[in-house]
PDB file of C-alpha atoms in Angstrom:
ATOM      1  CA  MET A  24      -2.578 -23.985  28.210  1.00  0.00           C
ATOM      2  CA  ASN A  25      -5.419 -21.619  27.321  1.00  0.00           C
ATOM      3  CA  ASN A  26      -3.237 -18.615  28.186  1.00  0.00           C
ATOM      4  CA  LYS A  27      -0.415 -19.932  25.984  1.00  0.00           C
ATOM      5  CA  PHE A  28      -2.809 -20.304  23.065  1.00  0.00           C
ATOM      6  CA  GLN A  29      -4.075 -16.747  23.571  1.00  0.00           C
ATOM      7  CA  ILE A  30      -0.503 -15.407  23.435  1.00  0.00           C
ATOM      8  CA  PHE A  31       0.059 -17.282  20.177  1.00  0.00           C
ATOM      9  CA  ALA A  32      -3.309 -16.507  18.575  1.00  0.00           C
ATOM     10  CA  LYS A  33      -3.556 -12.785  19.336  1.00  0.00           C
ATOM     11  CA  GLY A  34      -1.032 -11.915  16.636  1.00  0.00           C
ATOM     12  CA  ILE A  35      -3.078 -13.658  13.966  1.00  0.00           C
ATOM     13  CA  LEU A  36      -6.369 -11.806  14.458  1.00  0.00           C
ATOM     14  CA  LYS A  37      -6.921  -9.808  17.652  1.00  0.00           C
ATOM     15  CA  GLU A  38      -3.610  -7.892  17.488  1.00  0.00           C
ATOM     16  CA  ASN A  39      -2.554  -8.516  13.902  1.00  0.00           C
ATOM     17  CA  PRO A  40       0.406  -6.151  13.344  1.00  0.00           C
ATOM     18  CA  LEU A  41      -0.856  -4.969   9.950  1.00  0.00           C
ATOM     19  CA  LEU A  42      -4.651  -5.067  10.142  1.00  0.00           C
ATOM     20  CA  ILE A  43      -5.136  -4.049  13.781  1.00  0.00           C
ATOM     21  CA  LEU A  44      -1.962  -2.332  14.988  1.00  0.00           C
ATOM     22  CA  ASN A  45      -1.201  -0.789  11.569  1.00  0.00           C
ATOM     23  CA  ILE A  46       2.572  -0.986  11.967  1.00  0.00           C
ATOM     24  CA  GLY A  47       5.171  -2.179   9.464  1.00  0.00           C
ATOM     25  CA  LEU A  48       3.029  -1.044   6.529  1.00  0.00           C
ATOM     26  CA  CYS A  49       5.803   0.461   4.401  1.00  0.00           C
ATOM     27  CA  SER A  50       7.643  -2.769   3.614  1.00  0.00           C
ATOM     28  CA  SER A  51       4.445  -4.807   3.419  1.00  0.00           C
ATOM     29  CA  LEU A  52       2.991  -2.587   0.697  1.00  0.00           C
ATOM     30  CA  GLY A  53       6.302  -2.187  -1.094  1.00  0.00           C
ATOM     31  CA  ILE A  54       7.056  -5.866  -1.774  1.00  0.00           C
ATOM     32  CA  THR A  55       3.623  -7.475  -2.133  1.00  0.00           C
ATOM     33  CA  THR A  56       3.491  -7.558  -5.930  1.00  0.00           C
ATOM     34  CA  SER A  57       3.822 -11.344  -5.935  1.00  0.00           C
ATOM     35  CA  ILE A  58       3.070 -14.251  -3.599  1.00  0.00           C
ATOM     36  CA  PHE A  59       6.714 -15.310  -3.802  1.00  0.00           C
ATOM     37  CA  ASN A  60       7.846 -11.937  -2.449  1.00  0.00           C
ATOM     38  CA  GLY A  61       5.159 -11.845   0.244  1.00  0.00           C
ATOM     39  CA  LEU A  62       5.939 -15.340   1.489  1.00  0.00           C
ATOM     40  CA  GLY A  63       9.676 -14.673   1.466  1.00  0.00           C
ATOM     41  CA  MET A  64       9.342 -11.411   3.380  1.00  0.00           C
ATOM     42  CA  GLY A  65       6.960 -13.025   5.850  1.00  0.00           C
ATOM     43  CA  ALA A  66       9.310 -15.934   6.502  1.00  0.00           C
ATOM     44  CA  GLY A  67      12.280 -13.605   6.954  1.00  0.00           C
ATOM     45  CA  MET A  68      10.387 -11.316   9.308  1.00  0.00           C
ATOM     46  CA  THR A  69       9.075 -14.247  11.338  1.00  0.00           C
ATOM     47  CA  PHE A  70      12.574 -15.683  11.780  1.00  0.00           C
ATOM     48  CA  VAL A  71      14.030 -12.353  12.907  1.00  0.00           C
ATOM     49  CA  LEU A  72      11.061 -11.662  15.179  1.00  0.00           C
ATOM     50  CA  VAL A  73      11.099 -15.065  16.895  1.00  0.00           C
ATOM     51  CA  MET A  74      14.870 -15.174  17.376  1.00  0.00           C
ATOM     52  CA  SER A  75      15.049 -11.558  18.578  1.00  0.00           C
ATOM     53  CA  GLU A  76      12.269 -12.094  21.106  1.00  0.00           C
ATOM     54  CA  LEU A  77      13.942 -15.294  22.290  1.00  0.00           C
ATOM     55  CA  VAL A  78      17.322 -13.626  22.882  1.00  0.00           C
ATOM     56  CA  ILE A  79      15.916 -10.440  24.428  1.00  0.00           C
ATOM     57  CA  SER A  80      13.670 -12.432  26.762  1.00  0.00           C
ATOM     58  CA  LEU A  81      16.553 -14.707  27.742  1.00  0.00           C
ATOM     59  CA  PHE A  82      18.754 -11.778  28.787  1.00  0.00           C
ATOM     60  CA  ARG A  83      16.017  -9.312  29.795  1.00  0.00           C
ATOM     61  CA  LYS A  84      17.136  -9.158  33.437  1.00  0.00           C
ATOM     62  CA  ARG A  85      20.744  -8.493  32.477  1.00  0.00           C
ATOM     63  CA  ILE A  86      20.159  -5.654  29.977  1.00  0.00           C
ATOM     64  CA  PRO A  87      20.484  -2.218  31.657  1.00  0.00           C
ATOM     65  CA  THR A  88      17.451  -0.026  31.026  1.00  0.00           C
ATOM     66  CA  SER A  89      19.631   2.868  29.871  1.00  0.00           C
ATOM     67  CA  ILE A  90      21.010   0.930  26.878  1.00  0.00           C
ATOM     68  CA  ARG A  91      18.117  -1.392  26.108  1.00  0.00           C
ATOM     69  CA  LEU A  92      17.244   0.165  22.725  1.00  0.00           C
ATOM     70  CA  PRO A  93      20.791  -0.056  21.290  1.00  0.00           C
ATOM     71  CA  VAL A  94      20.987  -3.656  22.510  1.00  0.00           C
ATOM     72  CA  PHE A  95      17.639  -4.472  20.889  1.00  0.00           C
ATOM     73  CA  ILE A  96      18.814  -2.984  17.576  1.00  0.00           C
ATOM     74  CA  ILE A  97      22.091  -4.951  17.665  1.00  0.00           C
ATOM     75  CA  VAL A  98      20.245  -8.228  18.281  1.00  0.00           C
ATOM     76  CA  ILE A  99      17.702  -7.546  15.533  1.00  0.00           C
ATOM     77  CA  ALA A 100      20.452  -6.458  13.128  1.00  0.00           C
ATOM     78  CA  ALA A 101      22.371  -9.694  13.735  1.00  0.00           C
ATOM     79  CA  PHE A 102      19.439 -11.893  12.766  1.00  0.00           C
ATOM     80  CA  THR A 103      18.521  -9.624   9.858  1.00  0.00           C
ATOM     81  CA  THR A 104      22.052 -10.056   8.520  1.00  0.00           C
ATOM     82  CA  ILE A 105      21.677 -13.832   8.753  1.00  0.00           C
ATOM     83  CA  VAL A 106      18.492 -13.655   6.667  1.00  0.00           C
ATOM     84  CA  GLN A 107      20.186 -11.411   4.106  1.00  0.00           C
ATOM     85  CA  LEU A 108      23.189 -13.703   3.709  1.00  0.00           C
ATOM     86  CA  VAL A 109      21.076 -16.852   3.435  1.00  0.00           C
ATOM     87  CA  LEU A 110      18.810 -15.351   0.779  1.00  0.00           C
ATOM     88  CA  GLN A 111      21.732 -13.883  -1.143  1.00  0.00           C
ATOM     89  CA  ALA A 112      23.431 -17.276  -1.186  1.00  0.00           C
ATOM     90  CA  TYR A 113      20.499 -19.612  -1.799  1.00  0.00           C
ATOM     91  CA  VAL A 114      17.579 -17.537  -3.165  1.00  0.00           C
ATOM     92  CA  PRO A 115      19.212 -14.639  -5.057  1.00  0.00           C
ATOM     93  CA  SER A 116      16.045 -13.867  -7.037  1.00  0.00           C
ATOM     94  CA  LEU A 117      14.126 -13.233  -3.796  1.00  0.00           C
ATOM     95  CA  TYR A 118      17.063 -11.278  -2.373  1.00  0.00           C
ATOM     96  CA  ASP A 119      17.006  -8.977  -5.410  1.00  0.00           C
ATOM     97  CA  ALA A 120      13.196  -8.665  -5.390  1.00  0.00           C
ATOM     98  CA  LEU A 121      13.033  -7.583  -1.739  1.00  0.00           C
ATOM     99  CA  GLY A 122      15.800  -5.059  -2.301  1.00  0.00           C
ATOM    100  CA  VAL A 123      16.162  -2.317   0.300  1.00  0.00           C
ATOM    101  CA  PHE A 124      13.194  -3.614   2.323  1.00  0.00           C
ATOM    102  CA  LEU A 125      15.256  -6.610   3.461  1.00  0.00           C
ATOM    103  CA  PRO A 126      17.893  -4.685   5.472  1.00  0.00           C
ATOM    104  CA  LEU A 127      15.148  -2.342   6.700  1.00  0.00           C
ATOM    105  CA  ILE A 128      13.805  -5.252   8.779  1.00  0.00           C
ATOM    106  CA  VAL A 129      16.232  -3.925  11.402  1.00  0.00           C
ATOM    107  CA  VAL A 130      14.065  -0.862  12.000  1.00  0.00           C
ATOM    108  CA  ASN A 131      10.701  -2.488  11.371  1.00  0.00           C
ATOM    109  CA  CYS A 132       8.208  -1.253  13.965  1.00  0.00           C
ATOM    110  CA  ILE A 133       6.716  -4.730  14.425  1.00  0.00           C
ATOM    111  CA  ILE A 134       9.943  -6.293  15.678  1.00  0.00           C
ATOM    112  CA  MET A 135      11.063  -3.325  17.771  1.00  0.00           C
ATOM    113  CA  GLY A 136       7.570  -3.016  19.217  1.00  0.00           C
ATOM    114  CA  ARG A 137       7.331  -6.670  20.243  1.00  0.00           C
ATOM    115  CA  VAL A 138      10.779  -6.917  21.822  1.00  0.00           C
ATOM    116  CA  GLU A 139      10.120  -3.715  23.791  1.00  0.00           C
ATOM    117  CA  ALA A 140       6.494  -4.364  24.762  1.00  0.00           C
ATOM    118  CA  PHE A 141       6.585  -8.148  25.242  1.00  0.00           C
ATOM    119  CA  ALA A 142       9.929  -9.967  25.110  1.00  0.00           C
ATOM    120  CA  SER A 143      11.651  -7.602  27.557  1.00  0.00           C
ATOM    121  CA  LYS A 144       8.950  -8.340  30.150  1.00  0.00           C
ATOM    122  CA  ASN A 145       8.006 -12.006  29.647  1.00  0.00           C
ATOM    123  CA  THR A 146       9.474 -15.504  29.730  1.00  0.00           C
ATOM    124  CA  VAL A 147      11.321 -17.120  26.825  1.00  0.00           C
ATOM    125  CA  GLY A 148       8.492 -19.566  26.077  1.00  0.00           C
ATOM    126  CA  ASP A 149       5.833 -16.867  25.975  1.00  0.00           C
ATOM    127  CA  SER A 150       8.057 -14.598  23.878  1.00  0.00           C
ATOM    128  CA  VAL A 151       8.645 -17.311  21.288  1.00  0.00           C
ATOM    129  CA  LEU A 152       4.899 -17.982  21.070  1.00  0.00           C
ATOM    130  CA  ASP A 153       4.280 -14.262  20.669  1.00  0.00           C
ATOM    131  CA  GLY A 154       6.856 -14.040  17.903  1.00  0.00           C
ATOM    132  CA  ILE A 155       5.459 -17.022  16.021  1.00  0.00           C
ATOM    133  CA  GLY A 156       1.884 -15.747  16.276  1.00  0.00           C
ATOM    134  CA  MET A 157       2.788 -12.228  15.176  1.00  0.00           C
ATOM    135  CA  GLY A 158       4.911 -13.611  12.351  1.00  0.00           C
ATOM    136  CA  ILE A 159       2.140 -15.859  11.075  1.00  0.00           C
ATOM    137  CA  GLY A 160      -0.404 -13.040  11.274  1.00  0.00           C
ATOM    138  CA  TYR A 161       1.948 -10.742   9.367  1.00  0.00           C
ATOM    139  CA  THR A 162       2.661 -13.376   6.716  1.00  0.00           C
ATOM    140  CA  ILE A 163      -1.018 -14.229   6.162  1.00  0.00           C
ATOM    141  CA  VAL A 164      -1.842 -10.594   5.422  1.00  0.00           C
ATOM    142  CA  LEU A 165       1.185 -10.273   3.117  1.00  0.00           C
ATOM    143  CA  ILE A 166       0.104 -13.325   1.134  1.00  0.00           C
ATOM    144  CA  ALA A 167      -3.490 -12.062   0.916  1.00  0.00           C
ATOM    145  CA  ILE A 168      -2.354  -8.678  -0.446  1.00  0.00           C
ATOM    146  CA  SER A 169       0.139 -10.359  -2.782  1.00  0.00           C
ATOM    147  CA  LEU A 170      -2.478 -12.755  -4.136  1.00  0.00           C
ATOM    148  CA  VAL A 171      -4.844  -9.964  -5.136  1.00  0.00           C
ATOM    149  CA  ARG A 172      -2.127  -7.720  -6.583  1.00  0.00           C
ATOM    150  CA  GLU A 173      -0.352 -10.472  -8.501  1.00  0.00           C
ATOM    151  CA  LEU A 174      -3.487 -12.087  -9.900  1.00  0.00           C
ATOM    152  CA  LEU A 175      -5.474  -8.973 -10.835  1.00  0.00           C
ATOM    153  CA  GLY A 176      -2.538  -6.635 -11.452  1.00  0.00           C
ATOM    154  CA  GLY A 177      -0.064  -8.990 -13.068  1.00  0.00           C
ATOM    155  CA  GLY A 178      -2.398 -11.716 -14.310  1.00  0.00           C
ATOM    156  CA  THR A 179      -0.146 -14.421 -12.889  1.00  0.00           C
ATOM    157  CA  LEU A 180       0.368 -16.674  -9.898  1.00  0.00           C
ATOM    158  CA  LEU A 181       3.730 -17.653  -8.381  1.00  0.00           C
ATOM    159  CA  ALA A 182       5.685 -15.141 -10.465  1.00  0.00           C
ATOM    160  CA  GLY A 183       9.413 -15.326  -9.772  1.00  0.00           C
ATOM    161  CA  THR A 184       9.357 -19.119  -9.524  1.00  0.00           C
ATOM    162  CA  SER A 185       9.517 -21.994 -12.004  1.00  0.00           C
ATOM    163  CA  LEU A 186       5.815 -22.635 -11.280  1.00  0.00           C
ATOM    164  CA  LYS A 187       4.646 -19.304 -12.709  1.00  0.00           C
ATOM    165  CA  ILE A 188       1.181 -19.482 -14.257  1.00  0.00           C
ATOM    166  CA  GLU A 189      -0.412 -16.820 -16.477  1.00  0.00           C
ATOM    167  CA  LEU A 190      -4.166 -16.665 -15.895  1.00  0.00           C
ATOM    168  CA  ILE A 191      -5.375 -13.243 -17.074  1.00  0.00           C
ATOM    169  CA  PRO A 192      -4.507 -11.736 -20.494  1.00  0.00           C
ATOM    170  CA  GLU A 193      -2.621  -8.435 -20.345  1.00  0.00           C
ATOM    171  CA  ALA A 194      -5.570  -6.497 -21.772  1.00  0.00           C
ATOM    172  CA  TYR A 195      -7.749  -7.430 -18.768  1.00  0.00           C
ATOM    173  CA  ARG A 196      -5.255  -6.754 -15.980  1.00  0.00           C
ATOM    174  CA  ILE A 197      -5.704  -3.900 -13.496  1.00  0.00           C
ATOM    175  CA  GLY A 198      -2.314  -2.253 -13.901  1.00  0.00           C
ATOM    176  CA  ILE A 199      -2.666   0.163 -10.992  1.00  0.00           C
ATOM    177  CA  LEU A 200      -2.504  -2.762  -8.551  1.00  0.00           C
ATOM    178  CA  ASN A 201       1.164  -3.218  -9.448  1.00  0.00           C
ATOM    179  CA  SER A 202       1.945   0.346  -8.356  1.00  0.00           C
ATOM    180  CA  ALA A 203       2.325   1.840  -4.871  1.00  0.00           C
ATOM    181  CA  PRO A 204      -1.269   3.198  -4.815  1.00  0.00           C
ATOM    182  CA  GLY A 205      -2.455  -0.303  -5.711  1.00  0.00           C
ATOM    183  CA  GLY A 206      -0.889  -1.648  -2.532  1.00  0.00           C
ATOM    184  CA  PHE A 207      -2.782   0.896  -0.429  1.00  0.00           C
ATOM    185  CA  ILE A 208      -6.033   0.122  -2.249  1.00  0.00           C
ATOM    186  CA  VAL A 209      -5.796  -3.628  -1.644  1.00  0.00           C
ATOM    187  CA  PHE A 210      -4.687  -3.202   1.957  1.00  0.00           C
ATOM    188  CA  GLY A 211      -7.542  -0.772   2.577  1.00  0.00           C
ATOM    189  CA  LEU A 212     -10.098  -3.238   1.211  1.00  0.00           C
ATOM    190  CA  ILE A 213      -8.734  -6.110   3.304  1.00  0.00           C
ATOM    191  CA  ALA A 214      -8.634  -3.907   6.429  1.00  0.00           C
ATOM    192  CA  ALA A 215     -12.231  -2.770   5.791  1.00  0.00           C
ATOM    193  CA  LEU A 216     -13.379  -6.386   5.436  1.00  0.00           C
ATOM    194  CA  ASN A 217     -11.642  -7.257   8.700  1.00  0.00           C
ATOM    195  CA  GLN A 218     -13.326  -4.351  10.489  1.00  0.00           C
ATOM    196  CA  PHE A 219     -16.700  -5.411   9.108  1.00  0.00           C
ATOM    197  CA  ARG A 220     -16.056  -8.959  10.344  1.00  0.00           C
ATOM    198  CA  GLY A 221     -15.257  -7.613  13.813  1.00  0.00           C
ATOM    199  CA  ILE A 222     -18.455  -5.524  13.897  1.00  0.00           C
ATOM    200  CA  LYS A 223     -20.566  -8.529  12.875  1.00  0.00           C
ATOM    201  CA  GLU A 224     -18.963 -10.663  15.594  1.00  0.00           C
ATOM    202  CA  LYS A 225     -19.756  -8.045  18.252  1.00  0.00           C
ATOM    203  CA  GLU A 226     -23.364  -7.831  17.061  1.00  0.00           C
ATOM    204  CA  THR A 227     -23.657 -11.624  17.177  1.00  0.00           C
ATOM    205  CA  LYS A 228     -22.374 -11.728  20.784  1.00  0.00           C
ATOM    206  CA  LYS A 229     -24.998  -9.161  21.824  1.00  0.00           C
TER     207      LYS A 229
END
């Protein structure tokens, strides 16, 4: 049981795909201008990641090594298409907001990395736990970045939904946080805080 929990939990902190592994940054910084976008992207990524790991793990012994990468891409693309169609049909505003970053889930380094490094070598149960943990860790960081950028850059919360709240007057907003450099700035600050937390934990253990 302890081993199962470690597989699940490592993606949230110890091997967080964004803060620790630093993969999948392009899409995460491109869409995190609102919590709505961050949560939607996180949910979509988590679904594709979990389902791809499940399928790859299930058929891992039957996939020839010579064609494993094309097979991985086909599986990931299938679930990415499902996410695209569902969002386009039921949440068109989110579909439009995510734009080109939604189909690019197919080539996201996080998913390809996990199916290659973990799902292709482990059981279905462990692969699903890995996918859920990595997905949650990814989503938490997206929401954290989105919260800072939306609140301080846009002066709102829950933009893009019927629950939108304006909290900061336009004159007091930090406009740069809504731009691409703003995404790097916020991510850098969150990553620095995480590194500082890790250093403090090591010092405490000593």
